[in-house]
Amino acid sequence: MLKIIIPTIMLIPLTWMSKPNMIWINTTTYGLLISLISLFYLNQPNDNTLNSSLMFFSDSLSAPLLALTTWLLPLMLMASQHHLSKEPLTRKKLYISMLILLQLFLIMTFTASELIFFYILFEATLIPTLIIITRWGNQTERLNAGLYFLFYTLMGSLPLLVALLYIHNFMGSLNFLMIQYWIQPLPNSWSNIFLWLACMMAFMVKMPLYGLHLWLPKAHVEAPIAGSMVLAAVLLKLGGYGMMRITTLLNPLTNFMAYPFMMLSLWGMIMTSSICLRQTDLKSLIAYSSVSHMALVIVAVLIQTPWSYMGATALMIAHGLTSSMLFCLANSNYERIHSRTMILARGLQTLLPLMAAWWLLASLTNLALPPTINLIGELFVVMSSFSWSNITIILMGINITITALYSLYMLITTQRGKYSHHIKNIKPSFTRENALMTLHLLPLLLLSLNPKIILGPLY
Amino acid sequence: MKPPILIIIMATIMTGTMIVMLSSHWLLIWIGFEMNMLAIIPILMKKYNPRAMEASTKYFLTQATASMLLMMGVTINLLYSGQWVVSKISNPIASIMMTTALTMKLGLSPFHFWVPEVTQGITLMSGMILLTWQKIAPMSILYQISPSINTNLLMLMALTSVLVGGWGGLNQTQLRKIMAYSSIAHMGWMAAIITYNPTMMVLNLTLYILMTLSTFMLFMLNSSTTTLSLSHMWNKFPLITSMILILMLSLGGLPPLSGFIPKWMIIQELTKNNMIIIPTLMAITALLNLYFYLRLTYSTALTMFPSTNNMKMKWQFEYTKKATLLPPLIITSTMLLPLTPMLSVLD
């Protein structure tokens, strides 16, 4: 694993010592090279024994997320070039260093083999994200957004620290590979119920669960583009990954403890999808759509069947790429008209037809069109929740319909129809933007040819 | 103050603390405390204004009362055990009296009322000495009598200190008061673990002193005592604003900075002793602390506060204030977390 971590650390001296006109090129190129290295880990033998060292390991669950994280860094750098072009050189280098630092912490989080190490890095990812949102966001609301983001996550995760230390005392070690063999069923008692809650609430807040999702629209909307991309694509998946790792310790309590969270997720996904239909702010729409998709992941992880785990993993990867692409598209709008209101820039298909093609593909993947991996994820989750309880099919069906509705609403409002007359003089699409969209879309479409690499450890 | 006098007074302060830490006779410990207190009064009154006089008087009164209480506890211990040597205190009354006296010296709740007012009335340098060096002596005595301290009393004091330190600092804009409430909260964390694992208390004290020293030095570099004047720092020393950001997050106990080490270790020791609710409560209340540190960083590092036009010229001048040992202090206050496995040498 050091072959990924040390090059990522060395990206920081690379930014600080490059010539001023080469900082973006250097970091993006080497970031892409690092993501090539991470692709090696996708070749997993099926017996789940890939263990690199004492501290790091990777299995079929963390390898796709690792590949997603390393793939996203060059994309974030490409997306940020425009809005940082007017800043002084030191601030550009600081921004890039924050992104690289965040990348480093995320790589270590996804490959951590000990749960306390995972916890420390889980919290460590908060600091660069906070700095990116609060320092480089654009509106005054970003201060509040940073506060909500930090404190919601910390309130959830401090009980997790206590719970992990308690489990450490109880089991002897928190090395994930070892505790798989020492798991005993958790008896039903009040203190074990609180243990379950303490373990899961951190990840529920991070996912986010419907009742605790208030930080997400604020943080996603106020963050600059790279911040939004990494938040939507990777940081939410930290919650899903953590939940999948820690539910192995918490059986059989999950059978009945999951009910309140299942209810919140099932209801919440419909609620947040419906809110999307009434949004005027483009980034806010994409943020609420993230909540809705992640609610599906929560339902899948709490059901704990093989198909649902496969669906959750596939959905996480698919949603990561799709959501990040949607944020990039929204940002390309924002950079031209400096407003996030959807109806201000309508009918863009006439003005920027290639970008309209990317909008179309992004919206189609967002509404889970076959044969994309979004569909595979959603379908597996719907099927497994149907087998858990037949009635959920109604709610899932309503959700799929409303998802289609708001994705098409977003597409039609921004792309179709007559253009608004004041946007005739926007700049045409940069090659950088088109490359960005291609790099998002290509993995998404290629993965539908071989989805088994993202289906996780239970394939 | 004339240099020879300053040297003598500083030497007396240090000698006083050394006498407290190194002696095994209770009378000498009391003498050390009194030496320390009397010598620090002129330091507290370096600027001769009524506010400083009020601060020194309050400090003198509380510390003298605490020393007398300590002497009473020592005498009761002498009555019941017949010896002056510092060792396990067999009589619970003596133990409670000594604990109360020492926590009064430290500024733990419910004896915390003097800390903000004294810290506010004195200069930044004196405040730094007050909040760092003066904590060493009482803490060393608590370490030595730790097997016989009443756990319930100390845990109650610790919990209320963390709560007071968190809530009291929320409404403050004066930096010295903020650091005072931060000191109350950190002392609370230290007091919580003394009876279970005193080594962690020493770890927390060391890291707390390092972080507080760095913070005060950064404030002194800027000569700022209010949040508003701190917020002009981006004009003068933009690099130091990033240092303030990292230091404040470290004081708040965020991983992966070294301020997280004591909190992690303390929660680990408390959970080993089957206490689950108390560390959870303490950890969540520490978030209040984090809130007002974060507010400081918001105004200093993460936003560019509006300032008058003549402020913007200040970056052109070289600064001549000496920041003694600032780089090593900042590095030890923020980047020590990867060295946590080295704590095993303390066993």
Tab-separated table of N, CA and C in Angstrom, chain A residues 91 105 116 119-120 123-124 127 130-131 134-135 142-143 146-147 150-151 154-155 158-159 161-162 165-166 168-169, chain B residues 245 249 254-257 260 264 267-268 271-272 274 276 279-280 283-284 287 290-291 294 298 301-304 337:
chain	number	residue	atom	x	y	z
A	91	ARG	N	-1.811	30.731	-2.780
A	91	ARG	CA	-3.117	30.188	-2.425
A	91	ARG	C	-3.497	29.036	-3.314
A	105	PHE	N	-5.459	11.110	3.302
A	105	PHE	CA	-6.219	10.568	4.427
A	105	PHE	C	-7.266	9.583	3.944
A	116	ILE	N	-9.248	1.488	15.068
A	116	ILE	CA	-8.946	2.794	15.663
A	116	ILE	C	-8.184	3.649	14.643
A	119	TYR	N	-10.650	5.032	12.490
A	119	TYR	CA	-11.359	6.133	13.142
A	119	TYR	C	-10.566	7.430	13.072
A	120	ILE	N	-9.249	7.339	13.367
A	120	ILE	CA	-8.442	8.561	13.382
A	120	ILE	C	-8.437	9.198	11.997
A	123	GLU	N	-11.797	10.816	11.060
A	123	GLU	CA	-11.916	12.164	11.569
A	123	GLU	C	-10.948	13.108	10.884
A	124	ALA	N	-9.785	12.581	10.487
A	124	ALA	CA	-8.782	13.466	9.894
A	124	ALA	C	-9.255	14.017	8.561
A	127	ILE	N	-10.708	17.707	8.501
A	127	ILE	CA	-10.005	18.992	8.574
A	127	ILE	C	-9.728	19.592	7.193
A	130	LEU	N	-13.002	20.826	5.812
A	130	LEU	CA	-13.468	22.048	6.459
A	130	LEU	C	-12.742	23.247	5.899
A	131	ILE	N	-11.407	23.104	5.722
A	131	ILE	CA	-10.635	24.242	5.230
A	131	ILE	C	-11.051	24.570	3.799
A	134	THR	N	-14.612	26.252	3.967
A	134	THR	CA	-14.741	27.549	4.614
A	134	THR	C	-13.844	28.594	3.973
A	135	ARG	N	-12.686	28.181	3.479
A	135	ARG	CA	-11.776	29.194	2.982
A	135	ARG	C	-12.074	29.546	1.530
A	142	ARG	N	-21.014	29.853	3.830
A	142	ARG	CA	-20.072	28.752	3.941
A	142	ARG	C	-19.564	28.579	5.357
A	143	LEU	N	-19.579	29.650	6.166
A	143	LEU	CA	-19.112	29.524	7.548
A	143	LEU	C	-20.031	28.604	8.323
A	146	GLY	N	-19.606	25.001	7.156
A	146	GLY	CA	-18.466	24.313	7.749
A	146	GLY	C	-18.747	23.874	9.174
A	147	LEU	N	-19.408	24.758	9.943
A	147	LEU	CA	-19.739	24.421	11.330
A	147	LEU	C	-20.671	23.226	11.409
A	150	LEU	N	-18.788	20.018	10.444
A	150	LEU	CA	-17.852	19.511	11.439
A	150	LEU	C	-18.583	18.970	12.647
A	151	PHE	N	-19.564	19.744	13.151
A	151	PHE	CA	-20.144	19.339	14.428
A	151	PHE	C	-21.115	18.189	14.308
A	154	LEU	N	-18.792	15.206	14.181
A	154	LEU	CA	-18.098	14.921	15.430
A	154	LEU	C	-19.039	14.413	16.502
A	155	MET	N	-20.263	14.969	16.572
A	155	MET	CA	-21.216	14.487	17.563
A	155	MET	C	-21.512	13.010	17.361
A	158	LEU	N	-17.844	10.786	18.205
A	158	LEU	CA	-17.210	10.629	19.515
A	158	LEU	C	-17.736	9.415	20.278
A	159	PRO	N	-19.046	9.130	20.271
A	159	PRO	CA	-19.460	7.855	20.864
A	159	PRO	C	-18.830	6.658	20.158
A	161	LEU	N	-15.809	6.439	19.104
A	161	LEU	CA	-14.485	6.234	19.701
A	161	LEU	C	-14.600	5.433	20.980
A	162	VAL	N	-15.566	5.844	21.835
A	162	VAL	CA	-15.737	5.136	23.108
A	162	VAL	C	-16.127	3.684	22.839
A	165	LEU	N	-13.137	1.624	21.666
A	165	LEU	CA	-12.203	1.301	22.745
A	165	LEU	C	-12.797	0.233	23.657
A	166	TYR	N	-14.113	0.280	23.838
A	166	TYR	CA	-14.756	-0.749	24.659
A	166	TYR	C	-14.637	-2.114	23.990
A	168	HIS	N	-12.385	-2.984	21.917
A	168	HIS	CA	-10.966	-3.352	21.991
A	168	HIS	C	-10.660	-4.066	23.291
A	169	ASN	N	-11.198	-3.497	24.403
A	169	ASN	CA	-10.968	-4.152	25.694
A	169	ASN	C	-11.634	-5.513	25.740
B	245	LEU	N	-4.555	28.251	12.975
B	245	LEU	CA	-5.602	27.300	12.596
B	245	LEU	C	-5.289	25.916	13.128
B	249	LEU	N	-7.160	23.796	16.283
B	249	LEU	CA	-7.783	22.497	16.071
B	249	LEU	C	-7.135	21.451	16.963
B	254	LEU	N	-8.794	17.505	17.853
B	254	LEU	CA	-9.198	16.847	16.619
B	254	LEU	C	-8.091	15.930	16.127
B	255	PRO	N	-8.417	14.665	15.777
B	255	PRO	CA	-7.397	13.886	15.098
B	255	PRO	C	-7.122	14.509	13.741
B	256	PRO	N	-6.030	14.348	13.106
B	256	PRO	CA	-4.823	13.629	13.503
B	256	PRO	C	-3.784	14.480	14.194
B	257	LEU	N	-4.233	15.534	14.898
B	257	LEU	CA	-3.254	16.402	15.549
B	257	LEU	C	-2.954	15.886	16.942
B	260	PHE	N	-5.228	15.278	20.091
B	260	PHE	CA	-6.126	14.140	20.199
B	260	PHE	C	-5.542	13.060	21.091
B	264	TRP	N	-7.719	10.625	23.541
B	264	TRP	CA	-7.819	9.210	23.188
B	264	TRP	C	-7.353	8.335	24.342
B	267	ILE	N	-9.748	8.494	27.320
B	267	ILE	CA	-10.971	7.711	27.096
B	267	ILE	C	-10.639	6.223	27.144
B	268	GLN	N	-9.456	5.842	26.646
B	268	GLN	CA	-9.093	4.423	26.693
B	268	GLN	C	-8.959	3.947	28.132
B	271	THR	N	-12.406	3.715	29.769
B	271	THR	CA	-13.222	2.565	29.360
B	271	THR	C	-12.638	1.267	29.888
B	272	LYS	N	-11.319	1.240	30.071
B	272	LYS	CA	-10.743	0.029	30.678
B	272	LYS	C	-11.253	-0.161	32.086
B	274	ASN	N	-14.260	0.424	33.046
B	274	ASN	CA	-15.700	0.226	32.969
B	274	ASN	C	-16.502	1.491	33.139
B	276	ILE	N	-18.297	4.185	30.920
B	276	ILE	CA	-18.615	4.441	29.522
B	276	ILE	C	-19.298	5.794	29.364
B	279	PRO	N	-16.775	9.140	29.962
B	279	PRO	CA	-15.952	9.622	28.852
B	279	PRO	C	-16.757	10.112	27.661
B	280	THR	N	-17.924	9.483	27.413
B	280	THR	CA	-18.747	9.977	26.304
B	280	THR	C	-19.185	11.404	26.567
B	283	ALA	N	-16.282	13.757	26.226
B	283	ALA	CA	-15.878	13.956	24.832
B	283	ALA	C	-16.851	14.881	24.120
B	284	ILE	N	-18.154	14.694	24.391
B	284	ILE	CA	-19.118	15.539	23.693
B	284	ILE	C	-19.039	16.963	24.207
B	287	LEU	N	-16.641	19.263	22.660
B	287	LEU	CA	-17.019	19.891	21.404
B	287	LEU	C	-17.369	21.358	21.591
B	290	LEU	N	-14.287	23.065	21.253
B	290	LEU	CA	-13.878	23.132	19.850
B	290	LEU	C	-14.616	24.251	19.140
B	291	TYR	N	-15.866	24.513	19.588
B	291	TYR	CA	-16.635	25.543	18.908
B	291	TYR	C	-15.989	26.901	19.037
B	294	LEU	N	-12.836	27.105	17.062
B	294	LEU	CA	-13.121	27.201	15.639
B	294	LEU	C	-13.558	28.603	15.274
B	298	TYR	N	-12.019	30.876	12.448
B	298	TYR	CA	-12.832	31.479	11.403
B	298	TYR	C	-12.452	32.935	11.215
B	301	ALA	N	-8.028	32.798	10.332
B	301	ALA	CA	-7.365	32.141	9.208
B	301	ALA	C	-8.280	31.890	8.031
B	302	LEU	N	-9.555	31.618	8.294
B	302	LEU	CA	-10.376	31.135	7.204
B	302	LEU	C	-11.157	32.221	6.512
B	303	THR	N	-11.175	33.410	7.080
B	303	THR	CA	-11.798	34.524	6.375
B	303	THR	C	-10.807	35.657	6.399
B	304	MET	N	-10.966	36.598	5.496
B	304	MET	CA	-10.084	37.755	5.516
B	304	MET	C	-10.882	38.915	6.057
B	337	LEU	N	1.025	12.862	16.790
B	337	LEU	CA	0.162	11.677	16.864
B	337	LEU	C	0.802	10.397	16.340
